[in-house]
């Protein structure tokens, strides 16, 4: 995988990259896949008719959800991180298909962007500042506009 798709392997790991390319049908088919669909590769289909429940597995989680990048994120933001990683995987695969950045430098850049995104999502939202209401004026304001006629 480090020879075929080095940038993709850096982002999600070699085993997850191999699973993704296997499900997609190769690097060319994976690169042509829309970024919004990539995180669904390997997701479980609807519940089977055997009666065995699939409630233990989260919905819309596939191979990317099991990657170390997503599993290292806090549990409450993993689904958002999964979509981000899927989009970055598509970008990396497109560059790997064109044989660009064979040393994996673009994958390292994308991984640093993913980590920055995880940090930004993990920090709490800023507190909303409540402004005091302005003091009511005693005099009525003139509401008429335009030029006054004499």
PDB file of C-alpha atoms in Angstrom:
ATOM      1  CA  UNK A   1       0.000   0.000   0.000  1.00  0.00           C
ATOM      2  CA  UNK A   2       2.895   2.369   0.608  1.00  0.00           C
ATOM      3  CA  UNK A   3       3.874   1.971  -3.047  1.00  0.00           C
ATOM      4  CA  UNK A   4       0.390   2.045  -4.576  1.00  0.00           C
ATOM      5  CA  UNK A   5      -1.187   4.802  -2.464  1.00  0.00           C
ATOM      6  CA  UNK A   6       1.322   6.357  -0.044  1.00  0.00           C
ATOM      7  CA  UNK A   7      -0.731   9.476   0.778  1.00  0.00           C
ATOM      8  CA  UNK A   8      -3.884   7.489   1.496  1.00  0.00           C
ATOM      9  CA  UNK A   9      -1.916   5.035   3.642  1.00  0.00           C
ATOM     10  CA  UNK A  10      -0.539   7.832   5.795  1.00  0.00           C
ATOM     11  CA  UNK A  11      -4.018   9.169   6.565  1.00  0.00           C
ATOM     12  CA  UNK A  12      -5.908   5.990   7.490  1.00  0.00           C
ATOM     13  CA  UNK A  13      -3.227   3.322   7.740  1.00  0.00           C
ATOM     14  CA  UNK A  14      -2.273   0.567   5.325  1.00  0.00           C
ATOM     15  CA  UNK A  15      -4.872  -2.013   6.349  1.00  0.00           C
ATOM     16  CA  UNK A  16      -7.786   0.436   6.209  1.00  0.00           C
ATOM     17  CA  UNK A  17      -6.536   1.820   2.887  1.00  0.00           C
ATOM     18  CA  UNK A  18      -6.400  -1.709   1.467  1.00  0.00           C
ATOM     19  CA  UNK A  19      -9.974  -2.383   2.636  1.00  0.00           C
ATOM     20  CA  UNK A  20     -11.203   0.859   1.099  1.00  0.00           C
ATOM     21  CA  UNK A  21      -9.549   0.191  -2.246  1.00  0.00           C
ATOM     22  CA  UNK A  22     -10.845  -3.381  -2.232  1.00  0.00           C
ATOM     23  CA  UNK A  23     -14.439  -2.308  -1.687  1.00  0.00           C
ATOM     24  CA  UNK A  24     -14.203   0.508  -4.223  1.00  0.00           C
ATOM     25  CA  UNK A  25     -12.678  -1.687  -6.911  1.00  0.00           C
ATOM     26  CA  UNK A  26      -9.232  -0.132  -7.146  1.00  0.00           C
ATOM     27  CA  UNK A  27      -7.528   3.213  -6.868  1.00  0.00           C
ATOM     28  CA  UNK A  28      -9.137   4.622 -10.017  1.00  0.00           C
ATOM     29  CA  UNK A  29     -12.663   3.792  -8.881  1.00  0.00           C
ATOM     30  CA  UNK A  30     -11.926   5.084  -5.380  1.00  0.00           C
ATOM     31  CA  UNK A  31     -10.621   8.386  -6.740  1.00  0.00           C
ATOM     32  CA  UNK A  32     -13.777   8.800  -8.842  1.00  0.00           C
ATOM     33  CA  UNK A  33     -16.050   8.215  -5.845  1.00  0.00           C
ATOM     34  CA  UNK A  34     -17.676  11.353  -4.372  1.00  0.00           C
ATOM     35  CA  UNK A  35     -16.174  12.376  -1.050  1.00  0.00           C
ATOM     36  CA  UNK A  36     -19.529  12.156   0.700  1.00  0.00           C
ATOM     37  CA  UNK A  37     -19.843   8.445  -0.057  1.00  0.00           C
ATOM     38  CA  UNK A  38     -16.400   7.295   1.068  1.00  0.00           C
ATOM     39  CA  UNK A  39     -17.145   7.105   4.776  1.00  0.00           C
ATOM     40  CA  UNK A  40     -19.939   4.597   4.021  1.00  0.00           C
ATOM     41  CA  UNK A  41     -17.608   1.982   2.494  1.00  0.00           C
ATOM     42  CA  UNK A  42     -17.784  -1.132   4.635  1.00  0.00           C
ATOM     43  CA  UNK A  43     -20.893  -0.010   6.518  1.00  0.00           C
ATOM     44  CA  UNK A  44     -23.303  -2.744   7.531  1.00  0.00           C
ATOM     45  CA  UNK A  45     -26.388  -3.126   5.387  1.00  0.00           C
ATOM     46  CA  UNK A  46     -29.881  -3.138   6.838  1.00  0.00           C
ATOM     47  CA  UNK A  47     -30.648  -5.539   9.632  1.00  0.00           C
ATOM     48  CA  UNK A  48     -30.749  -9.128   8.534  1.00  0.00           C
ATOM     49  CA  UNK A  49     -33.887 -11.243   8.554  1.00  0.00           C
ATOM     50  CA  UNK A  50     -32.317 -13.783  10.913  1.00  0.00           C
ATOM     51  CA  UNK A  51     -33.457 -11.769  13.894  1.00  0.00           C
ATOM     52  CA  UNK A  52     -29.975 -10.930  15.079  1.00  0.00           C
ATOM     53  CA  UNK A  53     -29.817  -7.294  16.050  1.00  0.00           C
ATOM     54  CA  UNK A  54     -27.259  -4.858  14.709  1.00  0.00           C
ATOM     55  CA  UNK A  55     -27.778  -2.252  17.412  1.00  0.00           C
ATOM     56  CA  UNK A  56     -24.264  -2.621  18.754  1.00  0.00           C
ATOM     57  CA  UNK A  57     -22.806  -1.069  15.612  1.00  0.00           C
ATOM     58  CA  UNK A  58     -23.455   2.606  14.937  1.00  0.00           C
ATOM     59  CA  UNK A  59     -25.279   3.550  11.761  1.00  0.00           C
ATOM     60  CA  UNK A  60     -23.282   4.875   8.825  1.00  0.00           C
ATOM     61  CA  UNK A  61     -19.944   3.642  10.128  1.00  0.00           C
ATOM     62  CA  UNK A  62     -17.591   1.778   7.856  1.00  0.00           C
ATOM     63  CA  UNK A  63     -13.902   1.092   7.501  1.00  0.00           C
ATOM     64  CA  UNK A  64     -12.909   4.706   8.099  1.00  0.00           C
ATOM     65  CA  UNK A  65     -14.657   4.657  11.474  1.00  0.00           C
ATOM     66  CA  UNK A  66     -12.275   1.894  12.614  1.00  0.00           C
ATOM     67  CA  UNK A  67      -9.167   3.816  11.517  1.00  0.00           C
ATOM     68  CA  UNK A  68      -6.823   5.052  14.271  1.00  0.00           C
ATOM     69  CA  UNK A  69      -7.435   8.709  13.392  1.00  0.00           C
ATOM     70  CA  UNK A  70     -11.171   8.497  14.029  1.00  0.00           C
ATOM     71  CA  UNK A  71     -10.884   6.206  17.041  1.00  0.00           C
ATOM     72  CA  UNK A  72      -8.465   8.670  18.652  1.00  0.00           C
ATOM     73  CA  UNK A  73     -11.085  11.430  18.521  1.00  0.00           C
ATOM     74  CA  UNK A  74     -13.518  12.029  21.389  1.00  0.00           C
ATOM     75  CA  UNK A  75     -16.645   9.850  21.056  1.00  0.00           C
ATOM     76  CA  UNK A  76     -19.084  12.728  20.636  1.00  0.00           C
ATOM     77  CA  UNK A  77     -17.382  14.056  17.485  1.00  0.00           C
ATOM     78  CA  UNK A  78     -16.345  10.791  15.805  1.00  0.00           C
ATOM     79  CA  UNK A  79     -19.041  10.910  13.132  1.00  0.00           C
ATOM     80  CA  UNK A  80     -18.000  14.432  12.099  1.00  0.00           C
ATOM     81  CA  UNK A  81     -14.347  13.402  12.052  1.00  0.00           C
ATOM     82  CA  UNK A  82     -15.262  10.349   9.981  1.00  0.00           C
ATOM     83  CA  UNK A  83     -16.770  12.540   7.262  1.00  0.00           C
ATOM     84  CA  UNK A  84     -13.714  14.815   7.289  1.00  0.00           C
ATOM     85  CA  UNK A  85     -11.329  11.869   7.019  1.00  0.00           C
ATOM     86  CA  UNK A  86     -13.386  10.438   4.162  1.00  0.00           C
ATOM     87  CA  UNK A  87     -13.139  13.688   2.230  1.00  0.00           C
ATOM     88  CA  UNK A  88      -9.388  13.939   2.797  1.00  0.00           C
ATOM     89  CA  UNK A  89      -8.962  10.296   1.741  1.00  0.00           C
ATOM     90  CA  UNK A  90     -10.581  11.103  -1.577  1.00  0.00           C
ATOM     91  CA  UNK A  91      -8.189  14.008  -2.115  1.00  0.00           C
ATOM     92  CA  UNK A  92      -5.209  11.826  -1.252  1.00  0.00           C
ATOM     93  CA  UNK A  93      -6.391   9.042  -3.566  1.00  0.00           C
ATOM     94  CA  UNK A  94      -6.771  11.467  -6.452  1.00  0.00           C
ATOM     95  CA  UNK A  95      -3.210  12.644  -5.956  1.00  0.00           C
ATOM     96  CA  UNK A  96      -1.987   9.047  -5.662  1.00  0.00           C
ATOM     97  CA  UNK A  97      -3.749   8.209  -8.921  1.00  0.00           C
ATOM     98  CA  UNK A  98      -1.879  11.011 -10.677  1.00  0.00           C
ATOM     99  CA  UNK A  99       1.397   9.752  -9.140  1.00  0.00           C
ATOM    100  CA  UNK A 100       2.023  13.026  -7.340  1.00  0.00           C
ATOM    101  CA  UNK A 101       3.884  13.380  -4.030  1.00  0.00           C
ATOM    102  CA  UNK A 102       5.080   9.769  -4.008  1.00  0.00           C
ATOM    103  CA  UNK A 103       6.917  10.335  -0.724  1.00  0.00           C
ATOM    104  CA  UNK A 104       3.625  10.863   1.145  1.00  0.00           C
ATOM    105  CA  UNK A 105       4.198  14.533   1.946  1.00  0.00           C
ATOM    106  CA  UNK A 106       0.681  15.484   0.846  1.00  0.00           C
ATOM    107  CA  UNK A 107      -0.750  12.810   3.127  1.00  0.00           C
ATOM    108  CA  UNK A 108       1.187  14.286   6.051  1.00  0.00           C
ATOM    109  CA  UNK A 109      -0.258  17.733   5.261  1.00  0.00           C
ATOM    110  CA  UNK A 110      -3.788  16.349   5.117  1.00  0.00           C
ATOM    111  CA  UNK A 111      -3.271  14.448   8.377  1.00  0.00           C
ATOM    112  CA  UNK A 112      -2.135  17.643  10.116  1.00  0.00           C
ATOM    113  CA  UNK A 113      -5.262  19.411   8.801  1.00  0.00           C
ATOM    114  CA  UNK A 114      -7.414  16.581  10.142  1.00  0.00           C
ATOM    115  CA  UNK A 115      -5.749  16.821  13.556  1.00  0.00           C
ATOM    116  CA  UNK A 116      -6.294  20.594  13.616  1.00  0.00           C
ATOM    117  CA  UNK A 117      -9.958  20.019  12.735  1.00  0.00           C
ATOM    118  CA  UNK A 118     -10.284  17.483  15.560  1.00  0.00           C
ATOM    119  CA  UNK A 119      -8.809  19.954  18.045  1.00  0.00           C
ATOM    120  CA  UNK A 120     -11.164  22.679  16.869  1.00  0.00           C
ATOM    121  CA  UNK A 121     -14.207  20.401  17.166  1.00  0.00           C
ATOM    122  CA  UNK A 122     -13.153  19.150  20.606  1.00  0.00           C
ATOM    123  CA  UNK A 123     -12.846  22.573  22.223  1.00  0.00           C
ATOM    124  CA  UNK A 124     -16.026  23.881  23.822  1.00  0.00           C
ATOM    125  CA  UNK A 125     -18.136  26.451  22.054  1.00  0.00           C
ATOM    126  CA  UNK A 126     -17.481  30.058  23.078  1.00  0.00           C
ATOM    127  CA  UNK A 127     -19.871  31.457  25.643  1.00  0.00           C
ATOM    128  CA  UNK A 128     -22.525  33.718  24.254  1.00  0.00           C
ATOM    129  CA  UNK A 129     -22.206  37.227  25.652  1.00  0.00           C
ATOM    130  CA  UNK A 130     -25.478  38.831  26.605  1.00  0.00           C
ATOM    131  CA  UNK A 131     -25.542  42.536  25.941  1.00  0.00           C
ATOM    132  CA  UNK A 132     -27.422  44.871  28.225  1.00  0.00           C
ATOM    133  CA  UNK A 133     -30.433  46.600  26.755  1.00  0.00           C
ATOM    134  CA  UNK A 134     -29.968  50.289  25.935  1.00  0.00           C
ATOM    135  CA  UNK A 135     -31.461  52.857  28.309  1.00  0.00           C
ATOM    136  CA  UNK A 136     -34.884  53.941  27.075  1.00  0.00           C
ATOM    137  CA  UNK A 137     -35.076  57.571  25.959  1.00  0.00           C
ATOM    138  CA  UNK A 138     -37.777  59.799  27.397  1.00  0.00           C
ATOM    139  CA  UNK A 139     -38.210  62.015  24.340  1.00  0.00           C
ATOM    140  CA  UNK A 140     -39.913  60.709  21.240  1.00  0.00           C
ATOM    141  CA  UNK A 141     -37.754  60.328  18.219  1.00  0.00           C
ATOM    142  CA  UNK A 142     -38.664  62.042  15.000  1.00  0.00           C
ATOM    143  CA  UNK A 143     -39.573  59.294  12.605  1.00  0.00           C
ATOM    144  CA  UNK A 144     -40.229  61.412   9.560  1.00  0.00           C
ATOM    145  CA  UNK A 145     -37.616  61.317   6.839  1.00  0.00           C
ATOM    146  CA  UNK A 146     -36.982  63.467   3.849  1.00  0.00           C
ATOM    147  CA  UNK A 147     -36.919  67.195   3.278  1.00  0.00           C
ATOM    148  CA  UNK A 148     -39.441  69.339   5.122  1.00  0.00           C
ATOM    149  CA  UNK A 149     -41.574  71.723   3.130  1.00  0.00           C
ATOM    150  CA  UNK A 150     -42.101  75.233   4.481  1.00  0.00           C
TER     151      UNK A 150
END
